[in-house]
Short mmCIF file of C-alpha atoms in Angstrom, two decimals:
data_model
loop_
_atom_site.label_atom_id
_atom_site.label_comp_id
_atom_site.label_asym_id
_atom_site.label_seq_id
_atom_site.Cartn_x
_atom_site.Cartn_y
_atom_site.Cartn_z
CA MET A 53 18.06 29.16 16.11
CA THR A 54 20.75 27.02 14.22
CA ARG A 55 19.76 24.42 11.75
CA LYS A 56 21.90 21.74 13.38
CA ARG A 57 19.96 22.47 16.96
CA THR A 58 16.61 21.79 15.26
CA ARG A 59 17.45 18.74 13.94
CA ILE A 60 18.13 17.88 17.75
CA SER A 61 15.33 19.14 18.88
CA LEU A 62 13.02 17.73 16.68
CA ALA A 63 14.32 14.36 17.19
CA LEU A 64 13.39 14.95 20.72
CA THR A 65 10.25 16.22 20.58
CA MET A 66 8.48 14.44 17.42
CA LEU A 67 7.09 15.62 14.18
CA LEU A 68 3.10 14.20 15.01
CA THR A 69 1.36 17.56 14.72
CA MET A 70 1.76 18.71 11.15
CA THR A 71 -0.46 20.75 9.06
CA ALA A 72 -1.45 20.75 5.53
CA GLY A 73 -2.85 18.08 2.93
CA ALA A 74 -0.36 15.65 3.62
CA VAL A 75 -2.80 12.47 2.31
CA VAL A 76 -3.31 13.87 -1.31
CA THR A 77 -0.95 12.26 -3.74
CA GLY A 78 -1.31 13.43 -7.57
CA PRO A 79 -1.81 10.57 -10.13
CA PRO A 80 1.10 8.68 -10.84
CA ALA A 81 2.20 6.94 -13.69
CA GLN A 82 -0.29 5.08 -16.66
CA ALA A 83 -1.31 2.00 -14.96
CA LEU A 84 -2.24 -1.29 -17.02
CA ASP A 85 -5.54 -1.13 -18.04
CA ASN A 86 -7.17 -4.62 -18.66
CA GLY A 87 -9.72 -3.91 -16.39
CA VAL A 88 -9.18 -6.26 -13.10
CA GLY A 89 -7.42 -5.14 -9.78
CA ARG A 90 -9.31 -1.97 -10.06
CA THR A 91 -8.85 -2.53 -6.14
CA PRO A 92 -6.55 -4.31 -4.27
CA PRO A 93 -7.29 -7.85 -5.07
CA MET A 94 -8.38 -10.62 -2.15
CA GLY A 95 -7.85 -14.32 -1.70
CA TRP A 96 -6.19 -16.82 -0.64
CA ASN A 97 -2.87 -18.64 -1.57
CA THR A 98 -1.88 -22.54 -0.48
CA TRP A 99 2.32 -21.38 0.08
CA ASN A 100 2.51 -20.01 3.31
CA THR A 101 1.28 -22.92 5.01
CA PHE A 102 1.56 -25.76 2.61
CA GLY A 103 4.41 -25.16 0.34
CA CYS A 104 4.75 -28.47 -2.29
CA ASN A 105 2.25 -30.14 -0.35
CA ILE A 106 -1.09 -29.75 -1.85
CA ASN A 107 -3.43 -31.21 -4.04
CA GLU A 108 -7.23 -31.21 -5.45
CA THR A 109 -8.72 -32.38 -1.88
CA LEU A 110 -6.80 -29.17 0.19
CA ILE A 111 -7.69 -26.35 -3.01
CA LYS A 112 -11.78 -28.08 -2.51
CA GLU A 113 -12.24 -28.32 1.25
CA THR A 114 -10.30 -24.66 1.40
CA ALA A 115 -12.80 -23.05 -1.21
CA ASP A 116 -15.78 -24.46 0.95
CA ALA A 117 -14.45 -22.73 3.88
CA LEU A 118 -13.92 -19.48 2.40
CA VAL A 119 -17.46 -19.82 1.45
CA SER A 120 -18.97 -21.29 4.96
CA ASN A 121 -17.11 -19.12 7.12
CA GLY A 122 -18.34 -15.86 5.65
CA MET A 123 -14.36 -14.85 4.17
CA ARG A 124 -15.91 -14.98 0.26
CA ASP A 125 -18.26 -12.60 1.26
CA LEU A 126 -16.00 -10.32 2.90
CA GLY A 127 -14.38 -9.80 -1.15
CA TYR A 128 -11.84 -12.72 -0.72
CA GLU A 129 -12.51 -14.73 -3.81
CA TYR A 130 -9.20 -15.16 -5.37
CA VAL A 131 -7.71 -19.03 -4.75
CA VAL A 132 -4.51 -19.14 -5.70
CA VAL A 133 -2.98 -22.51 -6.68
CA ASP A 134 0.91 -21.99 -5.88
CA ASP A 135 3.95 -23.91 -7.28
CA CYS A 136 3.87 -27.50 -7.63
CA TRP A 137 0.72 -27.97 -8.99
CA PHE A 138 1.99 -28.85 -12.77
CA ALA A 139 3.61 -31.93 -14.22
CA PRO A 140 6.96 -32.31 -14.30
CA GLU A 141 7.33 -32.33 -18.12
CA ARG A 142 4.90 -30.71 -20.98
CA ASP A 143 2.92 -32.44 -23.24
CA SER A 144 4.19 -33.82 -26.54
CA ALA A 145 2.22 -30.55 -28.08
CA GLY A 146 4.35 -28.42 -25.41
CA ASN A 147 1.50 -27.95 -23.33
CA LEU A 148 1.42 -27.39 -19.71
CA GLN A 149 -0.25 -29.99 -17.62
CA ALA A 150 -1.52 -30.59 -14.37
CA ASN A 151 -0.06 -33.31 -11.94
CA SER A 152 -2.35 -36.09 -12.59
CA SER A 153 -1.59 -37.42 -8.89
CA ARG A 154 -2.28 -34.05 -7.23
CA PHE A 155 -4.89 -32.80 -9.47
CA PRO A 156 -6.62 -36.08 -11.14
CA SER A 157 -9.77 -33.88 -12.18
CA GLY A 158 -7.42 -31.97 -14.43
CA MET A 159 -7.30 -27.89 -13.78
CA LYS A 160 -10.49 -26.74 -15.91
CA ALA A 161 -12.42 -29.03 -13.56
CA LEU A 162 -10.68 -27.45 -10.62
CA GLY A 163 -11.53 -24.10 -11.61
CA ASP A 164 -14.93 -24.92 -12.63
CA TYR A 165 -15.27 -25.60 -8.96
CA LEU A 166 -14.23 -22.44 -7.89
CA HIS A 167 -16.27 -20.68 -10.17
CA ALA A 168 -19.54 -22.79 -8.82
CA ARG A 169 -18.91 -21.29 -5.59
CA GLY A 170 -18.30 -17.51 -6.58
CA LEU A 171 -14.53 -17.63 -6.38
CA LYS A 172 -11.63 -16.68 -8.35
CA PHE A 173 -8.66 -18.87 -9.89
CA GLY A 174 -5.47 -18.59 -9.51
CA LEU A 175 -2.22 -20.39 -10.75
CA TYR A 176 1.52 -19.92 -10.39
CA GLN A 177 4.05 -20.04 -13.17
CA GLY A 178 7.27 -18.50 -13.49
CA PRO A 179 8.94 -16.38 -16.75
CA LEU A 180 12.39 -18.49 -16.92
CA ASP A 181 12.99 -22.07 -17.66
CA ARG A 182 12.20 -22.76 -14.05
CA THR A 183 9.89 -22.36 -11.25
CA CYS A 184 11.17 -21.38 -7.54
CA ALA A 185 10.92 -24.99 -6.53
CA GLN A 186 12.27 -26.52 -9.71
CA TYR A 187 15.23 -23.74 -9.01
CA PHE A 188 15.80 -25.20 -5.49
CA GLY A 189 15.58 -28.33 -6.91
CA SER A 190 12.44 -29.30 -4.29
CA TYR A 191 10.50 -30.33 -7.27
CA PRO A 192 11.13 -32.17 -10.45
CA GLY A 193 11.16 -30.70 -14.01
CA ALA A 194 11.91 -27.54 -15.77
CA THR A 195 8.59 -25.74 -16.67
CA GLY A 196 8.69 -21.99 -16.91
CA SER A 197 7.27 -20.10 -19.45
CA LEU A 198 10.17 -19.11 -21.50
CA GLY A 199 9.93 -19.19 -24.90
CA HIS A 200 5.75 -20.81 -24.48
CA GLU A 201 4.36 -17.34 -23.25
CA GLU A 202 1.38 -16.59 -25.87
CA GLN A 203 0.84 -20.81 -25.16
CA ASP A 204 1.05 -20.73 -21.61
CA ALA A 205 -1.71 -17.66 -21.56
CA ARG A 206 -3.85 -19.64 -23.94
CA GLN A 207 -4.14 -22.32 -21.78
CA PHE A 208 -4.53 -20.26 -18.53
CA ALA A 209 -7.14 -19.00 -20.39
CA ALA A 210 -8.90 -22.19 -21.48
CA TRP A 211 -8.71 -23.40 -17.56
CA GLY A 212 -10.94 -20.41 -16.64
CA VAL A 213 -7.30 -18.57 -14.63
CA ASP A 214 -8.54 -15.44 -13.42
CA TYR A 215 -5.08 -14.41 -11.42
CA LEU A 216 -1.63 -15.26 -12.67
CA LYS A 217 1.24 -15.60 -10.13
CA TYR A 218 4.54 -14.94 -12.13
CA ASP A 219 7.54 -15.74 -9.91
CA TRP A 220 10.85 -14.58 -11.81
CA CYS A 221 13.15 -17.35 -9.88
CA SER A 222 16.39 -16.64 -11.10
CA PRO A 223 19.74 -14.77 -10.46
CA THR A 224 20.25 -13.56 -13.73
CA GLY A 225 18.86 -10.68 -15.94
CA THR A 226 19.27 -7.12 -15.50
CA ILE A 227 15.87 -5.10 -14.43
CA ASP A 228 15.44 -4.25 -17.88
CA ASP A 229 15.59 -8.09 -18.91
CA GLN A 230 12.92 -8.31 -16.22
CA VAL A 231 10.54 -5.59 -17.87
CA ARG A 232 10.91 -6.99 -21.33
CA THR A 233 10.11 -10.56 -20.16
CA PHE A 234 7.40 -9.74 -17.36
CA ALA A 235 5.46 -7.72 -20.70
CA LYS A 236 5.80 -10.76 -22.73
CA MET A 237 3.75 -12.82 -20.65
CA ARG A 238 1.49 -9.03 -20.13
CA ASP A 239 0.74 -9.27 -23.64
CA ALA A 240 0.27 -12.64 -23.74
CA LEU A 241 -2.38 -12.56 -21.25
CA ALA A 242 -4.30 -9.89 -23.03
CA ALA A 243 -4.07 -11.46 -26.29
CA THR A 244 -6.31 -14.11 -25.02
CA GLY A 245 -9.48 -11.51 -24.50
CA ARG A 246 -9.75 -13.00 -21.20
CA PRO A 247 -9.30 -10.86 -17.93
CA ILE A 248 -6.56 -12.51 -15.65
CA LEU A 249 -5.38 -10.55 -12.86
CA TYR A 250 -1.42 -10.38 -13.37
CA SER A 251 0.76 -10.52 -10.15
CA ILE A 252 4.45 -10.76 -10.85
CA ASN A 253 7.52 -10.84 -8.14
CA PRO A 254 11.13 -9.74 -9.63
CA ASN A 255 13.35 -10.37 -6.67
CA SER A 256 12.68 -14.19 -6.14
CA ILE A 257 16.20 -15.30 -5.84
CA HIS A 258 17.41 -12.18 -7.66
CA GLU A 259 18.50 -8.47 -6.48
CA LYS A 260 15.54 -6.86 -5.32
CA THR A 261 14.31 -4.66 -7.96
CA GLY A 262 10.65 -4.70 -7.07
CA PRO A 263 11.02 -0.81 -5.29
CA GLN A 264 13.63 0.08 -7.99
CA ARG A 265 10.78 1.19 -10.46
CA ASP A 266 6.78 1.61 -10.89
CA TRP A 267 5.87 -1.52 -12.10
CA GLY A 268 2.19 -0.28 -13.10
CA ASP A 269 2.77 -0.39 -16.95
CA VAL A 270 3.92 -4.59 -16.45
CA ALA A 271 1.25 -5.80 -14.01
CA ASN A 272 -1.66 -5.32 -11.70
CA ILE A 273 0.50 -6.09 -8.40
CA TRP A 274 4.28 -6.18 -8.22
CA ARG A 275 6.61 -7.66 -5.52
CA THR A 276 8.17 -5.22 -3.35
CA THR A 277 10.40 -7.15 -0.87
CA GLU A 278 11.77 -10.66 -0.50
CA ASP A 279 9.10 -13.52 1.02
CA ILE A 280 7.81 -12.82 4.35
CA THR A 281 8.26 -15.16 6.75
CA ASN A 282 5.92 -14.58 10.62
CA ALA A 283 8.38 -13.10 11.92
CA TRP A 284 7.98 -9.17 13.64
CA ASP A 285 11.33 -8.28 12.97
CA THR A 286 13.92 -10.51 11.16
CA GLY A 287 16.67 -7.41 10.55
CA GLN A 288 16.50 -7.59 7.05
CA THR A 289 16.77 -4.59 4.93
CA ASN A 290 15.18 -6.48 2.17
CA GLY A 291 16.40 -9.85 2.27
CA TYR A 292 15.54 -12.98 2.86
CA PRO A 293 13.39 -13.76 5.11
CA MET A 294 11.57 -10.11 6.20
CA GLY A 295 9.31 -9.58 9.39
CA ILE A 296 6.35 -7.87 9.33
CA LYS A 297 8.32 -4.22 10.48
CA ASN A 298 10.92 -4.94 7.84
CA ILE A 299 8.64 -4.88 4.72
CA VAL A 300 6.69 -1.66 6.09
CA ASP A 301 9.83 0.03 6.21
CA VAL A 302 10.48 -0.67 1.97
CA ASN A 303 6.69 -0.48 0.89
CA VAL A 304 5.60 2.58 3.01
CA PRO A 305 7.83 4.90 0.61
CA LEU A 306 6.78 4.07 -2.26
CA ALA A 307 3.32 4.90 -2.02
CA GLY A 308 2.83 6.74 -4.84
CA ASN A 309 3.41 4.23 -7.01
CA ALA A 310 -0.42 2.51 -5.82
CA ARG A 311 -3.55 3.47 -7.99
CA PRO A 312 -6.49 1.49 -9.55
CA GLY A 313 -5.24 -1.07 -11.34
CA GLY A 314 -2.13 -1.73 -9.54
CA PHE A 315 -0.94 -1.87 -6.41
CA ASN A 316 2.69 -2.31 -4.32
CA ASP A 317 2.14 -6.49 -3.29
CA PRO A 318 4.41 -7.01 -0.11
CA ASP A 319 3.59 -10.15 -0.27
CA MET A 320 0.90 -12.56 1.32
CA MET A 321 -0.24 -12.25 4.96
CA VAL A 322 1.08 -14.71 7.63
CA VAL A 323 -1.98 -13.70 9.95
CA GLY A 324 -2.68 -17.05 11.61
CA ARG A 325 0.45 -18.60 11.25
CA GLY A 326 2.27 -18.24 14.46
CA GLY A 327 5.35 -16.29 15.39
CA MET A 328 3.89 -13.60 16.77
CA ASN A 329 1.53 -12.53 19.49
CA ASP A 330 -1.80 -10.96 18.63
CA THR A 331 -1.40 -7.48 18.90
CA GLU A 332 1.51 -8.27 16.37
CA MET A 333 -0.98 -9.70 14.35
CA ARG A 334 -3.77 -7.32 14.00
CA SER A 335 -0.84 -4.89 13.13
CA HIS A 336 0.28 -7.05 10.18
CA PHE A 337 -3.12 -6.87 9.00
CA ALA A 338 -4.33 -2.95 9.64
CA LEU A 339 -0.87 -2.00 8.16
CA TRP A 340 -1.58 -4.23 4.67
CA ALA A 341 -4.99 -2.99 4.76
CA ILE A 342 -3.82 0.63 4.91
CA MET A 343 -0.75 0.28 2.61
CA ALA A 344 -3.46 -0.85 0.01
CA ALA A 345 -1.97 -4.04 -0.29
CA PRO A 346 -3.43 -7.07 -1.23
CA LEU A 347 -5.15 -9.19 1.54
CA ILE A 348 -4.07 -12.47 -0.01
CA ALA A 349 -4.31 -14.61 3.30
CA GLY A 350 -1.66 -17.49 3.60
CA ASN A 351 -3.07 -19.64 6.82
CA ASP A 352 -5.34 -22.97 6.93
CA VAL A 353 -8.63 -21.43 7.02
CA ARG A 354 -10.36 -24.61 7.49
CA ASN A 355 -8.85 -24.21 10.91
CA MET A 356 -8.91 -20.79 12.29
CA ASP A 357 -8.96 -19.90 15.77
CA ALA A 358 -11.21 -17.16 17.04
CA ALA A 359 -8.48 -14.51 17.43
CA THR A 360 -7.26 -15.30 13.53
CA SER A 361 -11.06 -14.90 12.39
CA ALA A 362 -11.44 -12.04 13.87
CA ILE A 363 -8.93 -10.02 12.43
CA LEU A 364 -8.95 -11.26 8.69
CA LYS A 365 -12.87 -10.41 8.37
CA ASN A 366 -12.38 -7.41 9.94
CA ALA A 367 -15.16 -5.46 7.91
CA ASN A 368 -13.67 -1.85 8.67
CA LEU A 369 -10.12 -2.37 7.47
CA ILE A 370 -11.53 -4.41 4.30
CA ALA A 371 -13.13 -0.97 3.13
CA ILE A 372 -10.56 0.68 3.95
CA ASN A 373 -8.44 -1.21 1.84
CA GLN A 374 -11.13 -1.67 -1.01
CA ASP A 375 -11.96 1.85 -1.23
CA PRO A 376 -12.22 2.86 -5.00
CA LEU A 377 -9.78 5.71 -4.91
CA GLY A 378 -7.20 2.86 -4.71
CA LEU A 379 -4.56 4.98 -2.60
CA GLN A 380 -2.04 3.28 -0.49
CA ALA A 381 -1.58 5.48 2.68
CA VAL A 382 1.19 8.26 2.83
CA GLN A 383 3.30 8.68 5.81
CA VAL A 384 2.56 11.53 7.78
CA ALA A 385 5.45 11.43 10.58
CA PHE A 386 7.78 9.03 11.57
CA ASP A 387 10.22 9.33 14.16
CA GLY A 388 12.08 6.03 14.22
CA THR A 389 9.56 4.84 16.84
CA ARG A 390 5.97 5.77 16.09
CA ARG A 391 4.96 6.26 12.44
CA VAL A 392 1.72 8.01 11.14
CA LEU A 393 -0.06 6.76 8.06
CA ALA A 394 -2.77 8.20 6.40
CA LYS A 395 -4.84 7.04 3.02
CA ARG A 396 -7.67 9.46 1.73
CA LEU A 397 -11.02 7.65 0.84
CA SER A 398 -13.23 8.20 -2.05
CA ASN A 399 -16.01 9.86 0.20
CA GLY A 400 -13.84 12.20 1.73
CA ASP A 401 -12.81 10.58 4.90
CA VAL A 402 -9.18 9.97 6.05
CA ALA A 403 -8.22 6.64 7.17
CA VAL A 404 -5.18 6.87 9.68
CA ALA A 405 -3.10 4.17 11.24
CA LEU A 406 -0.92 5.29 14.47
CA PHE A 407 1.42 2.48 14.31
CA ASN A 408 3.66 1.97 17.57
CA GLN A 409 7.30 0.17 15.96
CA GLY A 410 9.09 0.10 19.38
CA GLY A 411 9.02 -2.44 22.23
CA SER A 412 6.56 -0.02 24.63
CA THR A 413 3.49 1.44 25.24
CA THR A 414 4.05 4.27 23.96
CA THR A 415 1.14 7.82 23.01
CA ILE A 416 0.80 8.52 19.15
CA SER A 417 -0.78 11.91 17.99
CA THR A 418 -1.17 13.79 14.90
CA THR A 419 -3.76 16.39 13.99
CA ALA A 420 -6.80 16.55 11.36
CA SER A 421 -4.90 19.13 9.17
CA ALA A 422 -1.78 16.66 9.26
CA ILE A 423 -3.70 13.91 7.37
CA GLY A 424 -5.44 17.07 4.84
CA LEU A 425 -8.43 17.99 6.40
CA THR A 426 -9.35 21.44 7.38
CA GLY A 427 -12.64 23.02 9.21
CA GLY A 428 -14.57 20.22 12.08
CA PRO A 429 -15.20 18.89 14.24
CA PHE A 430 -14.31 15.23 13.12
CA THR A 431 -15.95 12.08 14.24
CA LEU A 432 -13.05 8.99 14.53
CA HIS A 433 -14.38 5.62 14.40
CA ASP A 434 -11.89 3.05 15.87
CA ALA A 435 -11.58 0.32 13.19
CA TRP A 436 -10.80 -2.25 15.78
CA THR A 437 -13.24 -1.41 18.49
CA ASP A 438 -16.23 0.74 16.72
CA ALA A 439 -16.47 3.19 19.41
CA VAL A 440 -17.34 6.63 17.87
CA THR A 441 -15.79 9.76 19.34
CA THR A 442 -15.53 13.28 18.19
CA THR A 443 -12.68 15.63 18.35
CA THR A 444 -11.77 19.36 17.50
CA GLY A 445 -8.50 18.18 15.40
CA THR A 446 -6.41 15.72 17.94
CA ILE A 447 -6.32 12.34 16.69
CA SER A 448 -4.69 10.54 19.30
CA ALA A 449 -3.93 7.50 21.00
CA SER A 450 -2.39 4.74 23.62
CA VAL A 451 -0.45 2.28 21.55
CA PRO A 452 1.05 -1.08 22.73
CA ALA A 453 4.48 -2.40 21.78
CA HIS A 454 4.01 -3.06 17.95
CA GLY A 455 0.70 -2.06 17.29
CA THR A 456 -1.56 -0.01 15.62
CA ALA A 457 -4.25 1.72 16.07
CA VAL A 458 -6.55 2.50 13.24
CA PHE A 459 -9.05 5.93 12.78
CA ARG A 460 -11.54 6.54 10.31
CA VAL A 461 -11.56 9.99 10.16
CA SER A 462 -14.66 11.77 8.64
CA GLY A 463 -15.75 15.71 8.71
CA GLY A 464 -14.58 18.65 8.03
CA THR A 465 -12.96 19.88 4.59
CA PRO A 466 -9.99 18.28 2.16
CA ALA A 467 -7.64 20.43 1.61
CA PRO A 468 -6.91 21.35 -1.75
CA PRO A 469 -5.27 18.99 -4.44
CA PRO A 470 -1.64 18.93 -4.60
CA VAL A 471 0.21 21.39 -7.58
CA ARG A 472 2.79 21.04 -9.97
CA ILE A 473 5.16 24.46 -10.02
CA ARG A 474 6.55 25.17 -13.37
CA GLY A 475 9.20 27.04 -14.47
CA GLU A 476 8.50 29.90 -16.68
CA GLY A 477 11.97 30.38 -18.26
CA SER A 478 12.65 26.64 -18.27
CA GLY A 479 9.33 25.33 -19.12
CA ARG A 480 9.76 22.58 -16.45
CA CYS A 481 8.65 21.79 -13.13
CA LEU A 482 9.78 22.09 -9.38
CA ASP A 483 11.09 18.37 -8.44
CA VAL A 484 12.76 16.23 -6.00
CA GLU A 485 15.92 14.73 -7.24
CA GLU A 486 15.81 11.25 -7.98
CA ALA A 487 12.16 11.26 -6.27
CA SER A 488 14.10 10.62 -2.93
CA GLN A 489 12.58 11.00 0.15
CA ALA A 490 15.43 11.68 2.46
CA ASN A 491 16.33 14.65 4.74
CA GLY A 492 18.56 16.95 2.40
CA THR A 493 17.41 15.75 -1.16
CA PRO A 494 18.23 19.51 -3.83
CA VAL A 495 14.79 20.31 -5.38
CA ILE A 496 15.48 20.60 -9.38
CA ILE A 497 13.52 21.21 -12.62
CA TRP A 498 12.63 18.27 -14.49
CA ASP A 499 10.52 17.80 -17.35
CA CYS A 500 6.70 17.82 -15.88
CA HIS A 501 4.92 14.62 -14.76
CA GLN A 502 2.63 13.26 -12.30
CA GLN A 503 4.77 11.50 -10.32
CA ALA A 504 4.54 11.78 -6.64
CA ASN A 505 7.98 13.95 -6.82
CA GLN A 506 6.67 17.42 -8.41
CA GLN A 507 3.41 17.27 -6.12
CA TRP A 508 3.07 20.18 -4.03
CA SER A 509 0.73 21.02 -1.40
CA GLU A 510 0.37 24.58 0.14
CA THR A 511 -0.71 24.61 3.90
CA ALA A 512 -2.32 27.73 5.69
CA ASP A 513 1.13 28.17 7.35
CA GLY A 514 3.10 28.79 3.61
CA GLU A 515 4.42 25.59 3.77
CA LEU A 516 5.08 23.77 0.31
CA ARG A 517 4.81 19.91 1.14
CA VAL A 518 5.80 16.85 -1.27
CA TYR A 519 5.37 13.30 0.17
CA GLY A 520 2.89 14.32 2.92
CA GLY A 521 5.36 15.04 5.50
CA LYS A 522 8.39 16.84 3.56
CA CYS A 523 8.54 20.14 3.04
CA LEU A 524 10.92 22.58 0.45
CA ASP A 525 13.47 24.19 2.75
CA VAL A 526 16.16 26.57 2.32
CA GLU A 527 19.21 24.69 3.60
CA GLU A 528 20.58 25.11 7.24
CA ALA A 529 17.35 28.26 7.41
CA GLY A 530 20.37 30.27 5.06
CA THR A 531 19.74 33.70 4.12
CA ALA A 532 22.91 34.32 1.45
CA ASP A 533 22.25 34.79 -2.27
CA GLY A 534 22.62 30.98 -3.32
CA THR A 535 21.72 28.89 -0.54
CA PRO A 536 20.77 25.36 -1.94
CA VAL A 537 16.70 24.80 -1.37
CA ILE A 538 15.97 21.05 -0.44
CA ILE A 539 13.52 18.73 1.34
CA TRP A 540 13.21 18.49 5.02
CA ASP A 541 11.11 17.22 7.31
CA CYS A 542 8.35 19.89 8.05
CA ASN A 543 8.90 21.86 10.92
CA GLY A 544 7.27 25.18 11.31
CA GLN A 545 10.18 27.27 10.69
CA ASP A 546 10.34 30.09 8.36
CA ASN A 547 12.73 28.90 6.04
CA GLN A 548 10.43 26.11 5.12
CA LYS A 549 7.51 28.95 4.91
CA TRP A 550 6.92 30.53 0.94
CA ARG A 551 5.00 33.38 -0.13
CA PHE A 552 3.28 33.24 -4.05
CA ASN A 553 3.38 36.81 -5.58
CA SER A 554 1.27 38.54 -8.07
CA ASP A 555 4.48 38.85 -10.41
CA GLY A 556 4.77 35.12 -10.42
CA SER A 557 8.23 35.03 -7.95
CA ILE A 558 8.07 32.75 -4.52
CA THR A 559 9.51 34.41 -1.82
CA ALA A 560 11.35 32.71 0.82
CA VAL A 561 9.81 34.20 3.94
CA GLY A 562 12.81 33.46 6.38
CA ALA A 563 15.42 34.87 3.81
CA GLY A 564 13.50 37.94 2.17
CA LYS A 565 14.56 35.84 -1.08
CA CYS A 566 13.43 34.09 -4.51
CA LEU A 567 13.23 30.73 -5.74
CA ASP A 568 15.72 31.07 -7.98
CA VAL A 569 16.95 28.43 -10.84
CA ALA A 570 20.83 28.86 -10.38
CA GLY A 571 22.82 30.25 -13.02
CA ASN A 572 19.19 31.24 -15.06
CA ALA A 573 19.93 26.94 -16.39
CA THR A 574 17.31 25.56 -18.21
CA ALA A 575 18.27 21.93 -18.47
CA ASN A 576 16.76 19.02 -16.60
CA GLY A 577 18.29 18.26 -13.10
CA SER A 578 19.53 22.55 -12.59
CA ARG A 579 19.54 23.31 -9.02
CA LEU A 580 17.14 25.46 -7.09
CA GLN A 581 18.25 28.48 -4.64
CA ILE A 582 17.20 31.23 -3.16
CA TRP A 583 18.56 34.84 -4.89
CA THR A 584 17.67 38.07 -4.18
CA CYS A 585 14.35 38.99 -6.42
CA THR A 586 15.10 40.06 -9.69
CA GLY A 587 11.94 39.92 -11.81
CA ALA A 588 13.62 37.23 -13.97
CA ALA A 589 12.26 34.03 -15.94
CA ASN A 590 14.46 31.98 -14.06
CA GLN A 591 11.98 33.24 -10.92
CA ARG A 592 9.03 33.12 -12.08
CA TRP A 593 6.49 30.09 -11.57
CA SER A 594 3.29 28.85 -12.06
CA ARG A 595 1.09 26.22 -10.46
CA ILE A 596 -0.41 23.58 -13.04
CA SER A 597 -2.57 20.81 -12.14
#
């Protein structure tokens, strides 16, 4: 069977029954170690519903509602006062001040009010000269933190702030400028000695740099997309405004960046704000939960209908989101309509989302082996209905248009953890070039690290999987010396099967030839190919953890 024919066949049949440890990802780069954000933060933010129309009474009433309606006890602890809380000018000493007409008691008193109710206090600020409201001229002044980082950090700590949202709000600056500028406030907050969760948005009024790097060395949470709106699909790739489906498309491939202390932030939620039906609202919440996203409500929690309350207070999904392992779900399969996401949990269970992006009801299926479990039988706990069923391996549901079924799968045995594969001749590791997840991306050697593009999971079928659903693949099922080695959607064909040998070589089963660094090269970026087995150092490999 030719590769061309195979690709057509796969598009027709869909790859939803894949084998192996799909949900095990390697540890990424060092997270910000400031003692907070070990699980995604939960809370409420003023902006999505109230914008600049905020005051002390609103915040206090909302805090009281979070307590009385049970949301605080489910984990919604941060009350974040967004833009427009401050006076349009600093005081004579250069200190930020509360807007006295909106917050007559001051920000310290507001923080005390929240703390007395078992809640935490969040504030908003910008790293340059203006906040976003000031940039657009909807609020007076220019009171950003540029040149006042240490002073403002000390002020926040003195007020009892527990969470800082720091919003770029400018078209200027390179990504390197952003890193340096955001890091100034990171260091200033650390110097106060107060644990303050640090939330940044590099995307506002700017090129979308959020998905361009792992920001975990700078912040606890970082925005990955443009601003959300209460719509399903705005047609945007990563521009204003973003619908739920559009955000998921951006955020899913970034799973390898999430870990305790650092999480991708696909923006505050719009559950309960209209614009979508209940099925879409449920998908929104379920997907944020399984993507280990911050669960920051943006509706008026003082006045919620029963459907909104049930969604935001779904204890099963909150438990999946708040699992201490801190992993974001990885994509197991996606055919353009049906998407399968799986999130490994700390007790060995796996949470699975079957997401229907299409416009009509469809059946979505996967298997226990595809999500990283072996053995069986397995128990499926439906996160929405609490129904419990058993299976020998199939996980399947009929999912309505734009709906998401979520199961917590227990039983069996977790698949072995992934490994890195190091070349003896080069001392470097098998690496997916530029950390791309696109079909056809070359596999190269590169200095060994712990990022997801060097984490390979072996399956019982002889596959070497990366990113959960991509396999090490001999291009076009070729058998000739020099045929490139790439990644491709896992399909079970012989050109994706590999055998580790006692001499350290790795045989491409379909071709009967060895995994080989082209030209005996040892430099970063050298390409992988298959070649007649010689036993040379450029064909010998070892597994490392």
